[in-house]
PDB file of N, CA and C in Angstrom:
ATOM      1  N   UNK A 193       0.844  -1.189   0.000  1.00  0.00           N
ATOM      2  CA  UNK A 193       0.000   0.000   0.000  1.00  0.00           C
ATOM      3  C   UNK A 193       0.884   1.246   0.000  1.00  0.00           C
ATOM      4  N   UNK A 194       0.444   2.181  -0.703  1.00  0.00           N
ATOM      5  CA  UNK A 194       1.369   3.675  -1.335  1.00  0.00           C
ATOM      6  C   UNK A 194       0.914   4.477   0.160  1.00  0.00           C
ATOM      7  N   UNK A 195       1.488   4.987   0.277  1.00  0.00           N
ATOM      8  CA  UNK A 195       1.167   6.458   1.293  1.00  0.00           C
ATOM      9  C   UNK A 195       0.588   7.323   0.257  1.00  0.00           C
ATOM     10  N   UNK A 196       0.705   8.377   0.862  1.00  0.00           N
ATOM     11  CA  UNK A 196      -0.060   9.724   0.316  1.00  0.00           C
ATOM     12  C   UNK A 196       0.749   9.683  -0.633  1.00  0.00           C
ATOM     13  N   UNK A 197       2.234  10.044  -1.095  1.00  0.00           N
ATOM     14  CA  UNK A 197       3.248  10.386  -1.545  1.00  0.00           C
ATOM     15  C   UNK A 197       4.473   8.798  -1.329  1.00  0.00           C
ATOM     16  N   UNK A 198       4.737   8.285  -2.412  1.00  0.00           N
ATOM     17  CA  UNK A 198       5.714   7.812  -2.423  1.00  0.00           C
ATOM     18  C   UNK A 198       6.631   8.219  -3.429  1.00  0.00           C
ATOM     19  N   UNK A 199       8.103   8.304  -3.164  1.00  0.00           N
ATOM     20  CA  UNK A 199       9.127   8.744  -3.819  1.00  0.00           C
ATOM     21  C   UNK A 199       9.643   7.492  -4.449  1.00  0.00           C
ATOM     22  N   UNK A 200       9.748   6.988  -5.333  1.00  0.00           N
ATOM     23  CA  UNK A 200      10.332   6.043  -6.321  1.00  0.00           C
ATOM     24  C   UNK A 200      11.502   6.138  -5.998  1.00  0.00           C
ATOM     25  N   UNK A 201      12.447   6.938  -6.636  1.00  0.00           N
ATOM     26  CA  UNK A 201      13.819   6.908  -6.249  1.00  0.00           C
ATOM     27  C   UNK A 201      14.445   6.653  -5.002  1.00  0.00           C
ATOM     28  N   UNK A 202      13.731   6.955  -4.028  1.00  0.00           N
ATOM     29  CA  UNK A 202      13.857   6.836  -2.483  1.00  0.00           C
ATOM     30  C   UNK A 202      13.585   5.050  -2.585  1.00  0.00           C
ATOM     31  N   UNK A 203      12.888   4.593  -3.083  1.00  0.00           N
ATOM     32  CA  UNK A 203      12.756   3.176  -2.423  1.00  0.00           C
ATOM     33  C   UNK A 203      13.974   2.463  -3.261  1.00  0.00           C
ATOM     34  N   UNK A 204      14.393   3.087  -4.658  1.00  0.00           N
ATOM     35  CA  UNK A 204      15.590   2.526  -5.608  1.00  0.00           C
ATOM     36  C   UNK A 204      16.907   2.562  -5.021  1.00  0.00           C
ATOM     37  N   UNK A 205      17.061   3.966  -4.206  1.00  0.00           N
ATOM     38  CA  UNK A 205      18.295   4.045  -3.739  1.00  0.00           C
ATOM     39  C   UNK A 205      18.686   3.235  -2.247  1.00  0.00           C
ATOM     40  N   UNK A 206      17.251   3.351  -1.372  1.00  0.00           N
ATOM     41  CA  UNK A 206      17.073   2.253  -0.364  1.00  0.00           C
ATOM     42  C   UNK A 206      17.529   1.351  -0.635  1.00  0.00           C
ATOM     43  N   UNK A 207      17.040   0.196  -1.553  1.00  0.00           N
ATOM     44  CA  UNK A 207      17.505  -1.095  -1.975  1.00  0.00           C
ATOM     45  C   UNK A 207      18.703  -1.176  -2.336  1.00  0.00           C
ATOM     46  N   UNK A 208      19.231  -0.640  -3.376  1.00  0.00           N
ATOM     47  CA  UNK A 208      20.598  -0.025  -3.822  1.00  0.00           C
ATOM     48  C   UNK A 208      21.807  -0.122  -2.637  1.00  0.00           C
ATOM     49  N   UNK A 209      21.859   0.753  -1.941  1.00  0.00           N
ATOM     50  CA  UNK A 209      22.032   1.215  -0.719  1.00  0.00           C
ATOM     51  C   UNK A 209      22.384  -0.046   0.046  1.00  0.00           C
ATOM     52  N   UNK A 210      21.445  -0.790   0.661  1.00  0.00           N
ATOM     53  CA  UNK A 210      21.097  -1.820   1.216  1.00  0.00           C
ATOM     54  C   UNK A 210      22.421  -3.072   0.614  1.00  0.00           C
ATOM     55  N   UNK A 211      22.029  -3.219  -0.791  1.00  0.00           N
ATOM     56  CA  UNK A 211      22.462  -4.549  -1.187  1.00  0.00           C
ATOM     57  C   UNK A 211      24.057  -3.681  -1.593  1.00  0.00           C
ATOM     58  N   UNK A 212      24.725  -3.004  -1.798  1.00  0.00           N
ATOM     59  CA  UNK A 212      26.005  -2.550  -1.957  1.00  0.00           C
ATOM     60  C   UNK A 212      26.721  -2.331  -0.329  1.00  0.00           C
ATOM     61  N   UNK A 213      26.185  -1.910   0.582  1.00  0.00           N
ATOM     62  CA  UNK A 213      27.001  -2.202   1.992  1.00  0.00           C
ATOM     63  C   UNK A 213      27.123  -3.463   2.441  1.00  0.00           C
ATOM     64  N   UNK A 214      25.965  -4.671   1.808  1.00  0.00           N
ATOM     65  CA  UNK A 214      26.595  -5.543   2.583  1.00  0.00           C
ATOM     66  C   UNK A 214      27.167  -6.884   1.514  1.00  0.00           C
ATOM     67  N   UNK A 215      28.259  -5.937  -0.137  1.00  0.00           N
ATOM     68  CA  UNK A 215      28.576  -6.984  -0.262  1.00  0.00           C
ATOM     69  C   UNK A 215      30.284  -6.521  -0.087  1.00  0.00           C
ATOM     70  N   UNK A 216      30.833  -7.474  -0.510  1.00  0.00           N
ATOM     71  CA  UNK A 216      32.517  -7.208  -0.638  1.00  0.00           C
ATOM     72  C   UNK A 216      32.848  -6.138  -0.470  1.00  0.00           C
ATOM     73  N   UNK A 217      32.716  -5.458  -1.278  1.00  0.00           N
ATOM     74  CA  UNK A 217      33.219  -4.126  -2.116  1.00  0.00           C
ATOM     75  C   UNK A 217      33.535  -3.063  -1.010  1.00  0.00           C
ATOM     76  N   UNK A 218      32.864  -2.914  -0.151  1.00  0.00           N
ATOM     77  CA  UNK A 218      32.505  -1.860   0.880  1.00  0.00           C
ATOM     78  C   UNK A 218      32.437  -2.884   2.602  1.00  0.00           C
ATOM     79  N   UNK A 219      33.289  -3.495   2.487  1.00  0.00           N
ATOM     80  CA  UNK A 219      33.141  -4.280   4.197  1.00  0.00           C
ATOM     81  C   UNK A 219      33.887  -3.439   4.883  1.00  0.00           C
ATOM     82  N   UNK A 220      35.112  -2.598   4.699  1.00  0.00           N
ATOM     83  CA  UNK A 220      35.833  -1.989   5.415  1.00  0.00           C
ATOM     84  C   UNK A 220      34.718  -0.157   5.829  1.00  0.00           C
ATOM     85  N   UNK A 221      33.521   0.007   5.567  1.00  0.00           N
ATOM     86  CA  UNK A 221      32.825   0.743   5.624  1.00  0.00           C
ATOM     87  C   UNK A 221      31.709   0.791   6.748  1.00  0.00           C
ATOM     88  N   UNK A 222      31.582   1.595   7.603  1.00  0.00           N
ATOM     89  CA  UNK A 222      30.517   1.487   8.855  1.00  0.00           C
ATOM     90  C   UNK A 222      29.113   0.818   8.392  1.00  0.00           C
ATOM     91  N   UNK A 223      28.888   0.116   9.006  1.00  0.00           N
ATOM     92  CA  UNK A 223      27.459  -0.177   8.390  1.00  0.00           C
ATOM     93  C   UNK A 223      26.276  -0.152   8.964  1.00  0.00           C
ATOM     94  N   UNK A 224      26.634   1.115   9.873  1.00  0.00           N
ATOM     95  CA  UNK A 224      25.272   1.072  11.551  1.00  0.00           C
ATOM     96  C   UNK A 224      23.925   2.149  10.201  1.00  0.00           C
ATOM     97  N   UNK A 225      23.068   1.834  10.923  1.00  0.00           N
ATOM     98  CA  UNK A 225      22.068   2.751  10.366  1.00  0.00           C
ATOM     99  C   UNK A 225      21.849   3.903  10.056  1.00  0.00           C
ATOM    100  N   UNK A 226      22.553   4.585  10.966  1.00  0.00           N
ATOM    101  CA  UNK A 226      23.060   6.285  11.268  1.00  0.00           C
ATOM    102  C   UNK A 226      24.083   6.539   9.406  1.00  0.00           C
ATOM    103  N   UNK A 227      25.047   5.452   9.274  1.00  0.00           N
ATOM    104  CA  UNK A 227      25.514   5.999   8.085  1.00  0.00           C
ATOM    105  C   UNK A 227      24.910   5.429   6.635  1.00  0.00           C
ATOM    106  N   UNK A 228      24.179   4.822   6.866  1.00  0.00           N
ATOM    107  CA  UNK A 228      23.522   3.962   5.581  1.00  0.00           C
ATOM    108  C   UNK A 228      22.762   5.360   5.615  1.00  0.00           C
ATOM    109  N   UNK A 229      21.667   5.789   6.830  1.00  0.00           N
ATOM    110  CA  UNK A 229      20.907   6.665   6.418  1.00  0.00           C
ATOM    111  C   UNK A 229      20.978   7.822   5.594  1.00  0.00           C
ATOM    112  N   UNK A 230      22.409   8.177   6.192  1.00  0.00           N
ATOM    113  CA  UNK A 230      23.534   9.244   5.567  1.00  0.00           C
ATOM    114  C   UNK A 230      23.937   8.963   4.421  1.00  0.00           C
ATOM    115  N   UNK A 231      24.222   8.162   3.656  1.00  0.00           N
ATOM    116  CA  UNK A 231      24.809   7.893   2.387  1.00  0.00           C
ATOM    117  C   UNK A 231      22.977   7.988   1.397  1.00  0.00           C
ATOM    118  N   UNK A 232      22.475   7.075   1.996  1.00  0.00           N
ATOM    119  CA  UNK A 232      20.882   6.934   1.403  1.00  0.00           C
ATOM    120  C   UNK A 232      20.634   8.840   0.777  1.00  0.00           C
ATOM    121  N   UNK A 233      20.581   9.727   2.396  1.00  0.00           N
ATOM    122  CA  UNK A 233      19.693  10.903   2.054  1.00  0.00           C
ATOM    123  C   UNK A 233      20.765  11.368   1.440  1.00  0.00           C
ATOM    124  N   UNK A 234      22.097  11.469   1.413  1.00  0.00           N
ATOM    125  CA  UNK A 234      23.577  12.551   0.449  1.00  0.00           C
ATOM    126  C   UNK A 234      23.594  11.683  -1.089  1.00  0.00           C
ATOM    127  N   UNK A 235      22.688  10.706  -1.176  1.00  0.00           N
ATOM    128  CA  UNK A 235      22.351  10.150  -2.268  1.00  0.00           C
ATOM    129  C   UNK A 235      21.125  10.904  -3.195  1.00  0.00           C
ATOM    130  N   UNK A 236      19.869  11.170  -2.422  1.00  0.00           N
ATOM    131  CA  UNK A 236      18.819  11.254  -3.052  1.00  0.00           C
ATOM    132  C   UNK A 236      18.856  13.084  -3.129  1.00  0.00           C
ATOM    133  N   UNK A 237      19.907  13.667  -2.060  1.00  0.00           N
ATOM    134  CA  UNK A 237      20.236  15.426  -2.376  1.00  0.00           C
ATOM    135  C   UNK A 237      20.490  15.451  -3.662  1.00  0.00           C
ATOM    136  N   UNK A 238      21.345  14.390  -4.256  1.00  0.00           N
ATOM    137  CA  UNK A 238      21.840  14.639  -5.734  1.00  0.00           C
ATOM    138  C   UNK A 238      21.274  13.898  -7.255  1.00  0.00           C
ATOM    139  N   UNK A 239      20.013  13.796  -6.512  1.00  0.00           N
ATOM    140  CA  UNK A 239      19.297  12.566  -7.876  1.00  0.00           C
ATOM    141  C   UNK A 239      17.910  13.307  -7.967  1.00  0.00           C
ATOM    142  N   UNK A 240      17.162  13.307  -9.069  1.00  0.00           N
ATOM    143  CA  UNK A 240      15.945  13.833  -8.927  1.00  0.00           C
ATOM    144  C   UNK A 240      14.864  12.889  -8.243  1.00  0.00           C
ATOM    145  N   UNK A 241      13.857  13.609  -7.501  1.00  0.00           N
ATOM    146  CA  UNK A 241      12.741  12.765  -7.020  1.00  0.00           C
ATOM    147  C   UNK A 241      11.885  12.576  -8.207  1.00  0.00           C
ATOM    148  N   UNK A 242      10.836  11.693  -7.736  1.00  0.00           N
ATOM    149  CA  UNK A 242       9.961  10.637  -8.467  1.00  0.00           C
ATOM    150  C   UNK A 242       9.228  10.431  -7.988  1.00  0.00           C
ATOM    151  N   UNK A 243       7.722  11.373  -7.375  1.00  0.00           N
ATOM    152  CA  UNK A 243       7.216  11.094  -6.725  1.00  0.00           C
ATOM    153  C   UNK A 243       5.444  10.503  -7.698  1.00  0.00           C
ATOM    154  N   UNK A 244       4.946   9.954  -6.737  1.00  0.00           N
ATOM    155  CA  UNK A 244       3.743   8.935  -7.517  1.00  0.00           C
ATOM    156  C   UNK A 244       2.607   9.293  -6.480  1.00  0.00           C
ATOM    157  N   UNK A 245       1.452   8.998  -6.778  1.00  0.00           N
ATOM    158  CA  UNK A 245       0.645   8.845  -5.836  1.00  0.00           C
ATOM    159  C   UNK A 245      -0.505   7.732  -5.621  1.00  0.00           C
ATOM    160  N   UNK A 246       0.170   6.560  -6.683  1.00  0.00           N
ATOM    161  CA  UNK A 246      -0.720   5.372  -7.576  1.00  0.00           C
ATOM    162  C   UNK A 246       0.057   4.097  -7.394  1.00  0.00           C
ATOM    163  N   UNK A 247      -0.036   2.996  -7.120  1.00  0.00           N
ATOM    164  CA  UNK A 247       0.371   1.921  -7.426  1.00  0.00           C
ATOM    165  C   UNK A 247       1.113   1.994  -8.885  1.00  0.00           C
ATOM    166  N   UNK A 248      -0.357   1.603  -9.637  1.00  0.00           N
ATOM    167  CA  UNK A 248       0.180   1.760 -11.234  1.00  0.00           C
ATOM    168  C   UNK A 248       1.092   3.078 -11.608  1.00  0.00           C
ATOM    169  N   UNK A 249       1.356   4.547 -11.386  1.00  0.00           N
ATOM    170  CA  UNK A 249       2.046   5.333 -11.311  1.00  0.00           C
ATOM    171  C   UNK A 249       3.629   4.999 -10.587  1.00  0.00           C
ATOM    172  N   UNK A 250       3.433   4.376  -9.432  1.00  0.00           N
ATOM    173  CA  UNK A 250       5.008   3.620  -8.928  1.00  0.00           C
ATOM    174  C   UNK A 250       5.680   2.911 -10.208  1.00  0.00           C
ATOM    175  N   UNK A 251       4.462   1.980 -10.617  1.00  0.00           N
ATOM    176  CA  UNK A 251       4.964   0.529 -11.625  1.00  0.00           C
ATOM    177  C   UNK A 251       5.699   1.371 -12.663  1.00  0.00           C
ATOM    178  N   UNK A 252       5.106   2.265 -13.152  1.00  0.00           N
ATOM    179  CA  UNK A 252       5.159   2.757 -14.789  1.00  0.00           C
ATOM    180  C   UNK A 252       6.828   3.738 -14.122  1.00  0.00           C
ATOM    181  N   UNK A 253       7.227   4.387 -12.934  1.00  0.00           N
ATOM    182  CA  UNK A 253       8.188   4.605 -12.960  1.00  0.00           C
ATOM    183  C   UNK A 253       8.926   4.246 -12.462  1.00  0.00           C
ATOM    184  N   UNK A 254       8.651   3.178 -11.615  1.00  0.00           N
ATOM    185  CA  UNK A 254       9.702   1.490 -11.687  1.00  0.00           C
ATOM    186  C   UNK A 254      10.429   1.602 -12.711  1.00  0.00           C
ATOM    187  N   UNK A 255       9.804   0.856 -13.638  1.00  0.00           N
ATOM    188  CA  UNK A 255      10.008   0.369 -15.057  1.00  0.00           C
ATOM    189  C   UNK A 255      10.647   1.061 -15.812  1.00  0.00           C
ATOM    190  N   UNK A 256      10.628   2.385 -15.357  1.00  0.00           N
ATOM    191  CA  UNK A 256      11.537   3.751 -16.308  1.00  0.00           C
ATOM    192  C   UNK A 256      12.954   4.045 -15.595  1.00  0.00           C
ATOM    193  N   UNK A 257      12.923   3.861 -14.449  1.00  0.00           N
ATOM    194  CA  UNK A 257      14.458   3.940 -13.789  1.00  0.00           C
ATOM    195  C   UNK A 257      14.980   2.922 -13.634  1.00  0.00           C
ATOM    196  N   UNK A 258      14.480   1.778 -13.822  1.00  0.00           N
ATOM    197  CA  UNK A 258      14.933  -0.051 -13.196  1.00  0.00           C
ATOM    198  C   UNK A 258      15.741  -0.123 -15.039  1.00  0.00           C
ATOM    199  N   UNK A 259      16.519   0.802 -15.312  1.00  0.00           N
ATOM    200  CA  UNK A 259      16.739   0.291 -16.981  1.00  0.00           C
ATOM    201  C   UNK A 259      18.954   0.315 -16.498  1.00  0.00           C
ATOM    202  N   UNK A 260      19.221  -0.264 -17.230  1.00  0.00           N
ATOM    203  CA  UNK A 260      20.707  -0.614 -16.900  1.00  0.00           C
ATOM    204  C   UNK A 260      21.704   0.976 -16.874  1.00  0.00           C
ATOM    205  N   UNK A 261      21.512   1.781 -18.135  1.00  0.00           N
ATOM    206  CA  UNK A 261      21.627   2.670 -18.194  1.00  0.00           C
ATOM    207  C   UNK A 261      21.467   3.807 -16.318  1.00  0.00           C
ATOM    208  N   UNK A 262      20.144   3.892 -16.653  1.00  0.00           N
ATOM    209  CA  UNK A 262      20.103   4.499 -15.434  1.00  0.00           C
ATOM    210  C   UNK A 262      20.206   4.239 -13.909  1.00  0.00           C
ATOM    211  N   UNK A 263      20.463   2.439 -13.661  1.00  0.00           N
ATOM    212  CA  UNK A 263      21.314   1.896 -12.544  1.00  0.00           C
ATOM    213  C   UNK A 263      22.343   2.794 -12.520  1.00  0.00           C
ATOM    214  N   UNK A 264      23.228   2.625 -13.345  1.00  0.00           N
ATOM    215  CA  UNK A 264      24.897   2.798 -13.414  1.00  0.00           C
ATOM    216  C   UNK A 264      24.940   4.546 -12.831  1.00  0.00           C
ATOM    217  N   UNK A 265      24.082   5.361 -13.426  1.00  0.00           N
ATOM    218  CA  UNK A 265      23.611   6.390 -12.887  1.00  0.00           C
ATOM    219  C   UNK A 265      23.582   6.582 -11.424  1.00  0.00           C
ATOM    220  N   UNK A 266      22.694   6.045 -11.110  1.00  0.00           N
ATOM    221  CA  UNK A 266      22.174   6.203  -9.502  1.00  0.00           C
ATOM    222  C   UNK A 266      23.471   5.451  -9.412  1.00  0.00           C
ATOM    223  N   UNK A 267      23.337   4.642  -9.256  1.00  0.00           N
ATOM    224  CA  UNK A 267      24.738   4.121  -8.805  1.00  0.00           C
ATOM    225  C   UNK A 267      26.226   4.721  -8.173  1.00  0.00           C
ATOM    226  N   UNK A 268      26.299   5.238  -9.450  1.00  0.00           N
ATOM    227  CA  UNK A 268      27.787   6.337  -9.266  1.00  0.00           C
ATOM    228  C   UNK A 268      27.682   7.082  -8.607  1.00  0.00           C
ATOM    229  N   UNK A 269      26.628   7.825  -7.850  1.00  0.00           N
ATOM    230  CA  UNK A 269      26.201   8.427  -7.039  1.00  0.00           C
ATOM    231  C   UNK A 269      26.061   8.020  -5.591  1.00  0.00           C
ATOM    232  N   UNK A 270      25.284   6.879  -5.847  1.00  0.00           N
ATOM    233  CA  UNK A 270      25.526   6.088  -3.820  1.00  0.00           C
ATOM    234  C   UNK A 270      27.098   6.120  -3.825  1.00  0.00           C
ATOM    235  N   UNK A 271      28.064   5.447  -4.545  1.00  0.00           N
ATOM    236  CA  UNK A 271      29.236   5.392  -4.468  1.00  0.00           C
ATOM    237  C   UNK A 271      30.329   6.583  -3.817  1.00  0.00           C
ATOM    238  N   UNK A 272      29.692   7.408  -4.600  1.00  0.00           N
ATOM    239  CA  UNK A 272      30.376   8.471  -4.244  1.00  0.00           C
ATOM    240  C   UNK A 272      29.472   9.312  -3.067  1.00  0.00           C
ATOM    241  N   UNK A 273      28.198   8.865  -2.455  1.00  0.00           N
ATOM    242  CA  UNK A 273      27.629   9.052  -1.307  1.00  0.00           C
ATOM    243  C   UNK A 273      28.356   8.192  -0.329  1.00  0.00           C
ATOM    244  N   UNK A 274      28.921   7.182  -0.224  1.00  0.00           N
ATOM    245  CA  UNK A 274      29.604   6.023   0.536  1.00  0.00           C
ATOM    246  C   UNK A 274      30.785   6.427   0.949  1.00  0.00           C
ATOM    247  N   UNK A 275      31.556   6.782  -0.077  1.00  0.00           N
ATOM    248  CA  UNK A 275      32.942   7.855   0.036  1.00  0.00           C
ATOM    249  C   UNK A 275      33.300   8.931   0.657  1.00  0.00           C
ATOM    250  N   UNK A 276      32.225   9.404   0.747  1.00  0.00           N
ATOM    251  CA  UNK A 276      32.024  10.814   1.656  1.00  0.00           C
ATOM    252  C   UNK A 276      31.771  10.697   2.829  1.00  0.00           C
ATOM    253  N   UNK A 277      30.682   9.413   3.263  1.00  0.00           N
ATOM    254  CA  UNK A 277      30.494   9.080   4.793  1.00  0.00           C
ATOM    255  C   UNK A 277      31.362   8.746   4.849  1.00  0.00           C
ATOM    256  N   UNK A 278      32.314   7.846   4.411  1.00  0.00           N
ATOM    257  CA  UNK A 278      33.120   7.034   4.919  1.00  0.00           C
ATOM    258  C   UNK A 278      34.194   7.620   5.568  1.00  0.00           C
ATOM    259  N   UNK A 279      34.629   9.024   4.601  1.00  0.00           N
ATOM    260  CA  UNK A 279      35.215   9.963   5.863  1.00  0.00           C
ATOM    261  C   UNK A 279      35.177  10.280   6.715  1.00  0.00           C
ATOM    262  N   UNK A 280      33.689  10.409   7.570  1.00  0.00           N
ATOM    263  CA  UNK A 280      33.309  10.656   8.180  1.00  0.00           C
ATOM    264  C   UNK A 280      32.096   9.996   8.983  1.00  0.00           C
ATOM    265  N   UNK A 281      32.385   8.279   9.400  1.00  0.00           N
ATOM    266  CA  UNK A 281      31.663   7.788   9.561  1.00  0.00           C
ATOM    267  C   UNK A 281      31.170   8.045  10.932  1.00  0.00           C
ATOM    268  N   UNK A 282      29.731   7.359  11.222  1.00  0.00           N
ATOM    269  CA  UNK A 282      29.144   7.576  12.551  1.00  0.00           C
ATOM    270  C   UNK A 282      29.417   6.398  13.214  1.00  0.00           C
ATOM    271  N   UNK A 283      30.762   6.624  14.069  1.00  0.00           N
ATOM    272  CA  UNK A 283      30.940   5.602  14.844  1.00  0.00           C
ATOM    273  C   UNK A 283      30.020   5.348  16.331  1.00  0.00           C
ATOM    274  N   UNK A 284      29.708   4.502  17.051  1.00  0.00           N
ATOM    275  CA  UNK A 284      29.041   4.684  18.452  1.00  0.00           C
ATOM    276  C   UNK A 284      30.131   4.701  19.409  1.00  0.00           C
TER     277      UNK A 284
END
């Protein structure tokens, strides 16, 4: 079920996000919630929103950002959102 407002890109970069901290690539990187959250929102400052207010409106721009092209996009962006916390991670 949609809220009032769901942001597409917000749930792309979530997942994104998610499955890139916990593989190889990034183990030497904090992985408490505090900096995922941080990389997530210094992610979506630099990507346009996508907001829907429809199921079928989510699907149709699913389907328009879920394309390989525009992975690699968002992508390069968490990356270099990851890089930046990582300077400055939130240790406890």
């Amino acid at each position: 079920m949609l809220s009032l407002l769901t942001n597409v890109m917000q749930e792309i970069v979530h997942s994104l996000v998610r499955v890139m901290m916990r593989g190889t690539e990034y183990q030497t990187f904090c992985k408490c919630e505090q900096c995922e959250r941080d990389i997530i929102a210094l992610s979506l400052n630099t990507l346009p929103a996508h907001y829907v207010t429809t199921e079928k409106g989510r699907t149709a721009v699913f389907e328009r950002l879920n394309t390989a092209e525009n992975l690699e996009w968002i992508n390069k962006r968490i990356i270099h959102s990851i890089y930046v916390v990582g300077k400055y991670p939130h240790r406890h």
